[in-house]
C-alpha cells in the first residue's frame, strides 16, 4: 500500500506543477488610444475585466488539476490490483470506480469555465496587441492578400465592421486566416469563444463588441465604436500575425 500511496503522491505533484496565467502589461498607456477609446474604458477593460478572466481561469485550472490528479491516482492504483485477491479487489475497484466517476464529472463541469475564461484571456491578449496609438500601415503581403480575398482594403473593413456590429449580444468580430485554403476570412464568435480553438482560423485582428469595450463612451451605438477602432488598428502586429500564419 505504501507503493500505491507513493505513486499517487508523485502523480498529484506532477499535475499540480504549472505556471499560473498572468495579466499582460499593455504596450501603451491607458490614455494612449484616446479619443478612439477613452482612458476610463481602457483602465476598466484591462485591469478589471481581463484580470477577472485571468483569475477565474487560474481557479478553474487549479480545480481541474486536482480532479486530474485524483483520476491519475485511480489509474495507478488499478495497475497494482493484481496483488489483491478477487473479493478484496472487487470491493476496492468498485470504490475507486465511484470516486473516479465523481472526478470525471468535476472535469466536465469545469469545461464551460475553462472555455469562457480561457477564451477571454486569449482574446484580450490579442486585442491589446492589435491596437496602437500610431496605427500604422499593413505590410505589402497583407495588402495583396486582402485585395485578393476581398477586392480592396475598404471592402474588408466594411465587411468586418458589418459582421462585428451584427453580433447578437456579446462577442467578437475577427479577421482570420484559413491555413488550409490560404485565404483570409471574416468570422464572428459568441461570448468569449476563442477563434482558433472553435473554428480553426488563425486570429489576425479582433474587435471586441462586448458592451464593456465601448458603452461608457459610445453608449448603444456599437457601429460608431467599430468604425473608429480601425483608426488605432496596429497593422504592424496584424501583418506579423499574417506572416507567421503563412509558415
PDB file of C-alpha atoms in Angstrom:
ATOM      1  CA  UNK A   1       0.000   0.000   0.000  1.00  0.00           C
ATOM      2  CA  UNK A   2       2.970   2.324   0.587  1.00  0.00           C
ATOM      3  CA  UNK A   3       3.886   1.919  -3.078  1.00  0.00           C
ATOM      4  CA  UNK A   4       0.357   2.888  -4.108  1.00  0.00           C
ATOM      5  CA  UNK A   5       0.370   5.997  -1.931  1.00  0.00           C
ATOM      6  CA  UNK A   6       3.825   6.978  -3.187  1.00  0.00           C
ATOM      7  CA  UNK A   7       2.790   6.700  -6.841  1.00  0.00           C
ATOM      8  CA  UNK A   8      -0.316   8.735  -6.147  1.00  0.00           C
ATOM      9  CA  UNK A   9       1.710  11.445  -4.418  1.00  0.00           C
ATOM     10  CA  UNK A  10       4.087  11.716  -7.372  1.00  0.00           C
ATOM     11  CA  UNK A  11       1.217  11.959  -9.823  1.00  0.00           C
ATOM     12  CA  UNK A  12      -0.516  14.636  -7.800  1.00  0.00           C
ATOM     13  CA  UNK A  13       2.714  16.626  -7.627  1.00  0.00           C
ATOM     14  CA  UNK A  14       3.275  16.373 -11.378  1.00  0.00           C
ATOM     15  CA  UNK A  15      -0.257  17.501 -12.198  1.00  0.00           C
ATOM     16  CA  UNK A  16      -0.184  20.456  -9.831  1.00  0.00           C
ATOM     17  CA  UNK A  17       3.126  21.925 -11.010  1.00  0.00           C
ATOM     18  CA  UNK A  18       2.118  24.535 -13.576  1.00  0.00           C
ATOM     19  CA  UNK A  19       2.581  28.164 -14.412  1.00  0.00           C
ATOM     20  CA  UNK A  20      -0.252  30.470 -13.431  1.00  0.00           C
ATOM     21  CA  UNK A  21      -1.613  32.825 -16.063  1.00  0.00           C
ATOM     22  CA  UNK A  22      -0.885  36.495 -15.505  1.00  0.00           C
ATOM     23  CA  UNK A  23      -2.404  39.732 -16.734  1.00  0.00           C
ATOM     24  CA  UNK A  24      -0.185  41.025 -19.575  1.00  0.00           C
ATOM     25  CA  UNK A  25       1.131  44.565 -19.434  1.00  0.00           C
ATOM     26  CA  UNK A  26      -0.175  46.932 -22.084  1.00  0.00           C
ATOM     27  CA  UNK A  27       2.386  48.223 -24.611  1.00  0.00           C
ATOM     28  CA  UNK A  28       0.944  51.743 -24.141  1.00  0.00           C
ATOM     29  CA  UNK A  29      -0.723  53.934 -21.507  1.00  0.00           C
ATOM     30  CA  UNK A  30      -4.437  53.677 -20.787  1.00  0.00           C
ATOM     31  CA  UNK A  31      -4.913  57.118 -22.324  1.00  0.00           C
ATOM     32  CA  UNK A  32      -2.866  56.366 -25.455  1.00  0.00           C
ATOM     33  CA  UNK A  33      -5.816  55.347 -27.632  1.00  0.00           C
ATOM     34  CA  UNK A  34      -7.871  58.476 -26.975  1.00  0.00           C
ATOM     35  CA  UNK A  35     -10.070  59.819 -28.467  1.00  0.00           C
ATOM     36  CA  UNK A  36     -10.995  56.476 -30.070  1.00  0.00           C
ATOM     37  CA  UNK A  37     -11.063  54.600 -26.749  1.00  0.00           C
ATOM     38  CA  UNK A  38     -11.132  56.559 -23.511  1.00  0.00           C
ATOM     39  CA  UNK A  39      -8.729  56.103 -20.636  1.00  0.00           C
ATOM     40  CA  UNK A  40     -11.606  55.085 -18.372  1.00  0.00           C
ATOM     41  CA  UNK A  41     -12.683  52.275 -20.674  1.00  0.00           C
ATOM     42  CA  UNK A  42      -9.127  51.020 -21.167  1.00  0.00           C
ATOM     43  CA  UNK A  43      -8.449  51.020 -17.434  1.00  0.00           C
ATOM     44  CA  UNK A  44     -11.623  49.111 -16.574  1.00  0.00           C
ATOM     45  CA  UNK A  45     -11.327  46.782 -19.546  1.00  0.00           C
ATOM     46  CA  UNK A  46      -7.744  45.773 -18.808  1.00  0.00           C
ATOM     47  CA  UNK A  47      -7.359  45.981 -15.024  1.00  0.00           C
ATOM     48  CA  UNK A  48     -10.840  44.696 -14.128  1.00  0.00           C
ATOM     49  CA  UNK A  49     -12.439  42.670 -16.917  1.00  0.00           C
ATOM     50  CA  UNK A  50      -9.320  40.994 -18.334  1.00  0.00           C
ATOM     51  CA  UNK A  51      -7.947  40.485 -14.831  1.00  0.00           C
ATOM     52  CA  UNK A  52     -11.147  38.680 -13.847  1.00  0.00           C
ATOM     53  CA  UNK A  53     -10.778  36.270 -16.773  1.00  0.00           C
ATOM     54  CA  UNK A  54      -7.204  35.539 -15.701  1.00  0.00           C
ATOM     55  CA  UNK A  55      -8.127  34.967 -12.053  1.00  0.00           C
ATOM     56  CA  UNK A  56     -11.099  32.756 -12.896  1.00  0.00           C
ATOM     57  CA  UNK A  57      -9.045  30.778 -15.415  1.00  0.00           C
ATOM     58  CA  UNK A  58      -6.376  30.078 -12.801  1.00  0.00           C
ATOM     59  CA  UNK A  59      -9.035  28.984 -10.307  1.00  0.00           C
ATOM     60  CA  UNK A  60     -10.671  26.654 -12.842  1.00  0.00           C
ATOM     61  CA  UNK A  61      -7.327  25.140 -13.867  1.00  0.00           C
ATOM     62  CA  UNK A  62      -6.450  24.539 -10.218  1.00  0.00           C
ATOM     63  CA  UNK A  63      -9.685  22.597  -9.712  1.00  0.00           C
ATOM     64  CA  UNK A  64      -9.059  20.711 -12.953  1.00  0.00           C
ATOM     65  CA  UNK A  65      -5.549  19.743 -11.837  1.00  0.00           C
ATOM     66  CA  UNK A  66      -6.934  18.403  -8.560  1.00  0.00           C
ATOM     67  CA  UNK A  67      -9.557  16.317 -10.370  1.00  0.00           C
ATOM     68  CA  UNK A  68      -6.967  15.002 -12.841  1.00  0.00           C
ATOM     69  CA  UNK A  69      -4.613  14.109 -10.001  1.00  0.00           C
ATOM     70  CA  UNK A  70      -7.335  12.063  -8.304  1.00  0.00           C
ATOM     71  CA  UNK A  71      -8.105  10.292 -11.565  1.00  0.00           C
ATOM     72  CA  UNK A  72      -4.389   9.578 -12.041  1.00  0.00           C
ATOM     73  CA  UNK A  73      -4.270   8.088  -8.533  1.00  0.00           C
ATOM     74  CA  UNK A  74      -7.095   5.783  -9.576  1.00  0.00           C
ATOM     75  CA  UNK A  75      -5.208   4.546 -12.643  1.00  0.00           C
ATOM     76  CA  UNK A  76      -2.039   3.954 -10.633  1.00  0.00           C
ATOM     77  CA  UNK A  77      -3.974   2.007  -8.012  1.00  0.00           C
ATOM     78  CA  UNK A  78      -5.760  -0.140 -10.595  1.00  0.00           C
ATOM     79  CA  UNK A  79      -2.435  -1.124 -12.172  1.00  0.00           C
ATOM     80  CA  UNK A  80      -1.428  -2.724  -8.848  1.00  0.00           C
ATOM     81  CA  UNK A  81      -4.680  -4.568  -8.211  1.00  0.00           C
ATOM     82  CA  UNK A  82      -3.259  -7.917  -9.381  1.00  0.00           C
ATOM     83  CA  UNK A  83      -1.624  -8.176  -5.974  1.00  0.00           C
ATOM     84  CA  UNK A  84      -5.017  -8.142  -4.255  1.00  0.00           C
ATOM     85  CA  UNK A  85      -7.323 -11.178  -4.138  1.00  0.00           C
ATOM     86  CA  UNK A  86     -10.542 -11.242  -6.159  1.00  0.00           C
ATOM     87  CA  UNK A  87     -13.078 -10.363  -3.453  1.00  0.00           C
ATOM     88  CA  UNK A  88     -10.986  -7.676  -1.830  1.00  0.00           C
ATOM     89  CA  UNK A  89     -10.093  -6.349  -5.256  1.00  0.00           C
ATOM     90  CA  UNK A  90     -13.737  -6.200  -6.257  1.00  0.00           C
ATOM     91  CA  UNK A  91     -14.528  -4.043  -3.254  1.00  0.00           C
ATOM     92  CA  UNK A  92     -11.588  -1.717  -3.866  1.00  0.00           C
ATOM     93  CA  UNK A  93     -12.219  -1.476  -7.621  1.00  0.00           C
ATOM     94  CA  UNK A  94     -15.860  -0.501  -7.185  1.00  0.00           C
ATOM     95  CA  UNK A  95     -14.990   2.070  -4.539  1.00  0.00           C
ATOM     96  CA  UNK A  96     -12.409   3.559  -6.878  1.00  0.00           C
ATOM     97  CA  UNK A  97     -14.879   3.495  -9.797  1.00  0.00           C
ATOM     98  CA  UNK A  98     -17.378   5.698  -7.993  1.00  0.00           C
ATOM     99  CA  UNK A  99     -14.624   8.090  -6.909  1.00  0.00           C
ATOM    100  CA  UNK A 100     -13.276   8.250 -10.459  1.00  0.00           C
ATOM    101  CA  UNK A 101     -16.780   8.933 -11.798  1.00  0.00           C
ATOM    102  CA  UNK A 102     -17.022  11.913  -9.471  1.00  0.00           C
ATOM    103  CA  UNK A 103     -13.652  13.206 -10.706  1.00  0.00           C
ATOM    104  CA  UNK A 104     -14.761  12.875 -14.342  1.00  0.00           C
ATOM    105  CA  UNK A 105     -17.934  14.803 -13.576  1.00  0.00           C
ATOM    106  CA  UNK A 106     -15.809  17.532 -12.000  1.00  0.00           C
ATOM    107  CA  UNK A 107     -13.709  17.801 -15.172  1.00  0.00           C
ATOM    108  CA  UNK A 108     -16.850  18.031 -17.330  1.00  0.00           C
ATOM    109  CA  UNK A 109     -18.377  20.642 -15.029  1.00  0.00           C
ATOM    110  CA  UNK A 110     -15.259  22.807 -15.345  1.00  0.00           C
ATOM    111  CA  UNK A 111     -15.271  22.808 -19.162  1.00  0.00           C
ATOM    112  CA  UNK A 112     -17.528  25.884 -19.611  1.00  0.00           C
ATOM    113  CA  UNK A 113     -15.471  27.956 -17.143  1.00  0.00           C
ATOM    114  CA  UNK A 114     -12.233  26.956 -18.864  1.00  0.00           C
ATOM    115  CA  UNK A 115     -13.624  27.841 -22.296  1.00  0.00           C
ATOM    116  CA  UNK A 116     -15.129  31.154 -21.203  1.00  0.00           C
ATOM    117  CA  UNK A 117     -12.257  32.450 -19.076  1.00  0.00           C
ATOM    118  CA  UNK A 118      -9.525  30.882 -21.198  1.00  0.00           C
ATOM    119  CA  UNK A 119     -11.093  32.405 -24.292  1.00  0.00           C
ATOM    120  CA  UNK A 120     -11.416  35.760 -22.560  1.00  0.00           C
ATOM    121  CA  UNK A 121      -7.722  35.698 -21.671  1.00  0.00           C
ATOM    122  CA  UNK A 122      -6.644  34.661 -25.182  1.00  0.00           C
ATOM    123  CA  UNK A 123      -8.931  37.131 -26.951  1.00  0.00           C
ATOM    124  CA  UNK A 124      -7.960  40.128 -24.850  1.00  0.00           C
ATOM    125  CA  UNK A 125      -4.242  39.368 -25.030  1.00  0.00           C
ATOM    126  CA  UNK A 126      -4.526  39.526 -28.835  1.00  0.00           C
ATOM    127  CA  UNK A 127      -6.814  42.569 -28.677  1.00  0.00           C
ATOM    128  CA  UNK A 128      -4.337  44.744 -26.742  1.00  0.00           C
ATOM    129  CA  UNK A 129      -1.571  43.901 -29.213  1.00  0.00           C
ATOM    130  CA  UNK A 130      -3.897  44.555 -32.163  1.00  0.00           C
ATOM    131  CA  UNK A 131      -4.215  48.192 -31.073  1.00  0.00           C
ATOM    132  CA  UNK A 132      -1.706  51.029 -31.235  1.00  0.00           C
ATOM    133  CA  UNK A 133      -1.910  54.816 -30.865  1.00  0.00           C
ATOM    134  CA  UNK A 134       0.147  55.153 -34.055  1.00  0.00           C
ATOM    135  CA  UNK A 135      -1.956  52.794 -36.133  1.00  0.00           C
ATOM    136  CA  UNK A 136       0.463  52.244 -38.980  1.00  0.00           C
ATOM    137  CA  UNK A 137       0.074  50.545 -42.348  1.00  0.00           C
ATOM    138  CA  UNK A 138      -0.346  46.876 -43.288  1.00  0.00           C
ATOM    139  CA  UNK A 139       2.526  45.077 -44.986  1.00  0.00           C
ATOM    140  CA  UNK A 140       2.547  44.713 -48.759  1.00  0.00           C
ATOM    141  CA  UNK A 141       1.942  40.965 -48.372  1.00  0.00           C
ATOM    142  CA  UNK A 142      -1.150  41.526 -46.233  1.00  0.00           C
ATOM    143  CA  UNK A 143      -2.492  44.216 -48.563  1.00  0.00           C
ATOM    144  CA  UNK A 144      -2.126  41.863 -51.529  1.00  0.00           C
ATOM    145  CA  UNK A 145      -3.921  39.081 -49.644  1.00  0.00           C
ATOM    146  CA  UNK A 146      -6.746  41.418 -48.613  1.00  0.00           C
ATOM    147  CA  UNK A 147      -7.176  42.675 -52.175  1.00  0.00           C
ATOM    148  CA  UNK A 148      -7.196  39.096 -53.480  1.00  0.00           C
ATOM    149  CA  UNK A 149      -9.795  37.844 -50.989  1.00  0.00           C
ATOM    150  CA  UNK A 150     -11.953  40.959 -50.521  1.00  0.00           C
ATOM    151  CA  UNK A 151     -11.311  43.128 -53.557  1.00  0.00           C
ATOM    152  CA  UNK A 152      -9.920  46.044 -51.557  1.00  0.00           C
ATOM    153  CA  UNK A 153      -8.916  47.144 -48.077  1.00  0.00           C
ATOM    154  CA  UNK A 154     -12.099  49.198 -47.857  1.00  0.00           C
ATOM    155  CA  UNK A 155     -14.259  46.178 -48.687  1.00  0.00           C
ATOM    156  CA  UNK A 156     -12.555  44.134 -45.990  1.00  0.00           C
ATOM    157  CA  UNK A 157     -13.079  46.863 -43.397  1.00  0.00           C
ATOM    158  CA  UNK A 158     -16.727  47.245 -44.349  1.00  0.00           C
ATOM    159  CA  UNK A 159     -17.373  43.503 -44.157  1.00  0.00           C
ATOM    160  CA  UNK A 160     -15.545  43.126 -40.843  1.00  0.00           C
ATOM    161  CA  UNK A 161     -17.371  46.132 -39.420  1.00  0.00           C
ATOM    162  CA  UNK A 162     -20.778  44.864 -40.565  1.00  0.00           C
ATOM    163  CA  UNK A 163     -20.148  41.405 -39.122  1.00  0.00           C
ATOM    164  CA  UNK A 164     -18.903  42.829 -35.816  1.00  0.00           C
ATOM    165  CA  UNK A 165     -21.831  45.218 -35.449  1.00  0.00           C
ATOM    166  CA  UNK A 166     -24.200  42.367 -36.281  1.00  0.00           C
ATOM    167  CA  UNK A 167     -23.070  40.116 -33.428  1.00  0.00           C
ATOM    168  CA  UNK A 168     -26.125  39.392 -31.303  1.00  0.00           C
ATOM    169  CA  UNK A 169     -25.430  40.051 -27.648  1.00  0.00           C
ATOM    170  CA  UNK A 170     -21.752  39.823 -26.728  1.00  0.00           C
ATOM    171  CA  UNK A 171     -18.900  38.515 -28.815  1.00  0.00           C
ATOM    172  CA  UNK A 172     -16.088  39.273 -31.231  1.00  0.00           C
ATOM    173  CA  UNK A 173     -15.569  40.061 -34.896  1.00  0.00           C
ATOM    174  CA  UNK A 174     -12.395  38.626 -36.435  1.00  0.00           C
ATOM    175  CA  UNK A 175     -10.205  38.829 -39.485  1.00  0.00           C
ATOM    176  CA  UNK A 176      -8.753  35.330 -39.557  1.00  0.00           C
ATOM    177  CA  UNK A 177      -6.615  33.151 -41.805  1.00  0.00           C
ATOM    178  CA  UNK A 178      -7.544  29.687 -43.040  1.00  0.00           C
ATOM    179  CA  UNK A 179      -4.309  27.691 -43.227  1.00  0.00           C
ATOM    180  CA  UNK A 180      -5.898  25.020 -45.429  1.00  0.00           C
ATOM    181  CA  UNK A 181      -7.280  27.316 -48.129  1.00  0.00           C
ATOM    182  CA  UNK A 182      -4.667  30.047 -47.596  1.00  0.00           C
ATOM    183  CA  UNK A 183      -7.443  32.634 -47.553  1.00  0.00           C
ATOM    184  CA  UNK A 184      -8.393  35.477 -45.255  1.00  0.00           C
ATOM    185  CA  UNK A 185     -11.795  35.010 -43.658  1.00  0.00           C
ATOM    186  CA  UNK A 186     -14.149  37.166 -41.602  1.00  0.00           C
ATOM    187  CA  UNK A 187     -15.722  35.293 -38.715  1.00  0.00           C
ATOM    188  CA  UNK A 188     -17.676  36.161 -35.577  1.00  0.00           C
ATOM    189  CA  UNK A 189     -17.615  34.356 -32.245  1.00  0.00           C
ATOM    190  CA  UNK A 190     -20.142  34.499 -29.438  1.00  0.00           C
ATOM    191  CA  UNK A 191     -19.216  35.424 -25.884  1.00  0.00           C
ATOM    192  CA  UNK A 192     -15.510  34.703 -25.318  1.00  0.00           C
ATOM    193  CA  UNK A 193     -15.206  31.728 -27.652  1.00  0.00           C
ATOM    194  CA  UNK A 194     -11.602  31.740 -28.937  1.00  0.00           C
ATOM    195  CA  UNK A 195     -11.389  31.887 -32.727  1.00  0.00           C
ATOM    196  CA  UNK A 196      -8.712  29.281 -33.418  1.00  0.00           C
ATOM    197  CA  UNK A 197      -9.963  26.703 -30.921  1.00  0.00           C
ATOM    198  CA  UNK A 198     -13.554  26.906 -32.163  1.00  0.00           C
ATOM    199  CA  UNK A 199     -13.123  27.465 -35.919  1.00  0.00           C
ATOM    200  CA  UNK A 200      -9.531  26.535 -36.774  1.00  0.00           C
ATOM    201  CA  UNK A 201      -8.890  30.028 -38.153  1.00  0.00           C
ATOM    202  CA  UNK A 202      -5.734  31.849 -37.082  1.00  0.00           C
ATOM    203  CA  UNK A 203      -6.714  35.155 -35.408  1.00  0.00           C
ATOM    204  CA  UNK A 204      -5.175  38.228 -37.031  1.00  0.00           C
ATOM    205  CA  UNK A 205      -7.352  41.144 -35.921  1.00  0.00           C
ATOM    206  CA  UNK A 206     -10.153  41.040 -33.374  1.00  0.00           C
ATOM    207  CA  UNK A 207     -12.831  43.573 -32.487  1.00  0.00           C
ATOM    208  CA  UNK A 208     -14.311  43.192 -29.016  1.00  0.00           C
ATOM    209  CA  UNK A 209     -18.020  44.027 -29.182  1.00  0.00           C
ATOM    210  CA  UNK A 210     -18.869  43.278 -25.577  1.00  0.00           C
ATOM    211  CA  UNK A 211     -20.559  46.370 -24.141  1.00  0.00           C
ATOM    212  CA  UNK A 212     -17.767  46.851 -21.598  1.00  0.00           C
ATOM    213  CA  UNK A 213     -15.449  47.613 -24.543  1.00  0.00           C
ATOM    214  CA  UNK A 214     -17.357  50.701 -25.669  1.00  0.00           C
ATOM    215  CA  UNK A 215     -20.573  51.523 -23.781  1.00  0.00           C
ATOM    216  CA  UNK A 216     -19.175  54.179 -21.428  1.00  0.00           C
ATOM    217  CA  UNK A 217     -18.097  56.199 -24.449  1.00  0.00           C
ATOM    218  CA  UNK A 218     -20.284  55.192 -27.391  1.00  0.00           C
ATOM    219  CA  UNK A 219     -23.405  54.214 -25.436  1.00  0.00           C
ATOM    220  CA  UNK A 220     -25.585  51.894 -27.559  1.00  0.00           C
ATOM    221  CA  UNK A 221     -24.083  52.968 -30.906  1.00  0.00           C
ATOM    222  CA  UNK A 222     -21.829  49.983 -31.479  1.00  0.00           C
ATOM    223  CA  UNK A 223     -21.354  50.914 -35.136  1.00  0.00           C
ATOM    224  CA  UNK A 224     -19.533  54.157 -34.256  1.00  0.00           C
ATOM    225  CA  UNK A 225     -17.111  52.281 -31.995  1.00  0.00           C
ATOM    226  CA  UNK A 226     -16.405  49.620 -34.607  1.00  0.00           C
ATOM    227  CA  UNK A 227     -15.823  52.216 -37.319  1.00  0.00           C
ATOM    228  CA  UNK A 228     -13.455  54.216 -35.098  1.00  0.00           C
ATOM    229  CA  UNK A 229     -11.374  51.266 -33.942  1.00  0.00           C
ATOM    230  CA  UNK A 230      -9.742  50.949 -37.363  1.00  0.00           C
ATOM    231  CA  UNK A 231      -8.025  54.281 -36.609  1.00  0.00           C
ATOM    232  CA  UNK A 232      -5.987  52.598 -33.862  1.00  0.00           C
ATOM    233  CA  UNK A 233      -5.516  49.208 -35.534  1.00  0.00           C
ATOM    234  CA  UNK A 234      -1.923  48.051 -35.116  1.00  0.00           C
ATOM    235  CA  UNK A 235      -1.276  46.953 -38.681  1.00  0.00           C
ATOM    236  CA  UNK A 236       2.296  46.016 -37.892  1.00  0.00           C
ATOM    237  CA  UNK A 237       1.057  43.443 -35.374  1.00  0.00           C
ATOM    238  CA  UNK A 238      -1.722  42.240 -37.690  1.00  0.00           C
ATOM    239  CA  UNK A 239       0.751  41.891 -40.571  1.00  0.00           C
ATOM    240  CA  UNK A 240       3.164  39.981 -38.352  1.00  0.00           C
ATOM    241  CA  UNK A 241       0.423  37.538 -37.365  1.00  0.00           C
ATOM    242  CA  UNK A 242      -0.416  37.007 -41.025  1.00  0.00           C
ATOM    243  CA  UNK A 243       3.190  36.291 -41.957  1.00  0.00           C
ATOM    244  CA  UNK A 244       3.534  33.789 -39.088  1.00  0.00           C
ATOM    245  CA  UNK A 245       0.293  32.085 -40.130  1.00  0.00           C
ATOM    246  CA  UNK A 246       1.702  31.525 -43.624  1.00  0.00           C
ATOM    247  CA  UNK A 247       4.559  29.388 -42.282  1.00  0.00           C
TER     248      UNK A 247
END
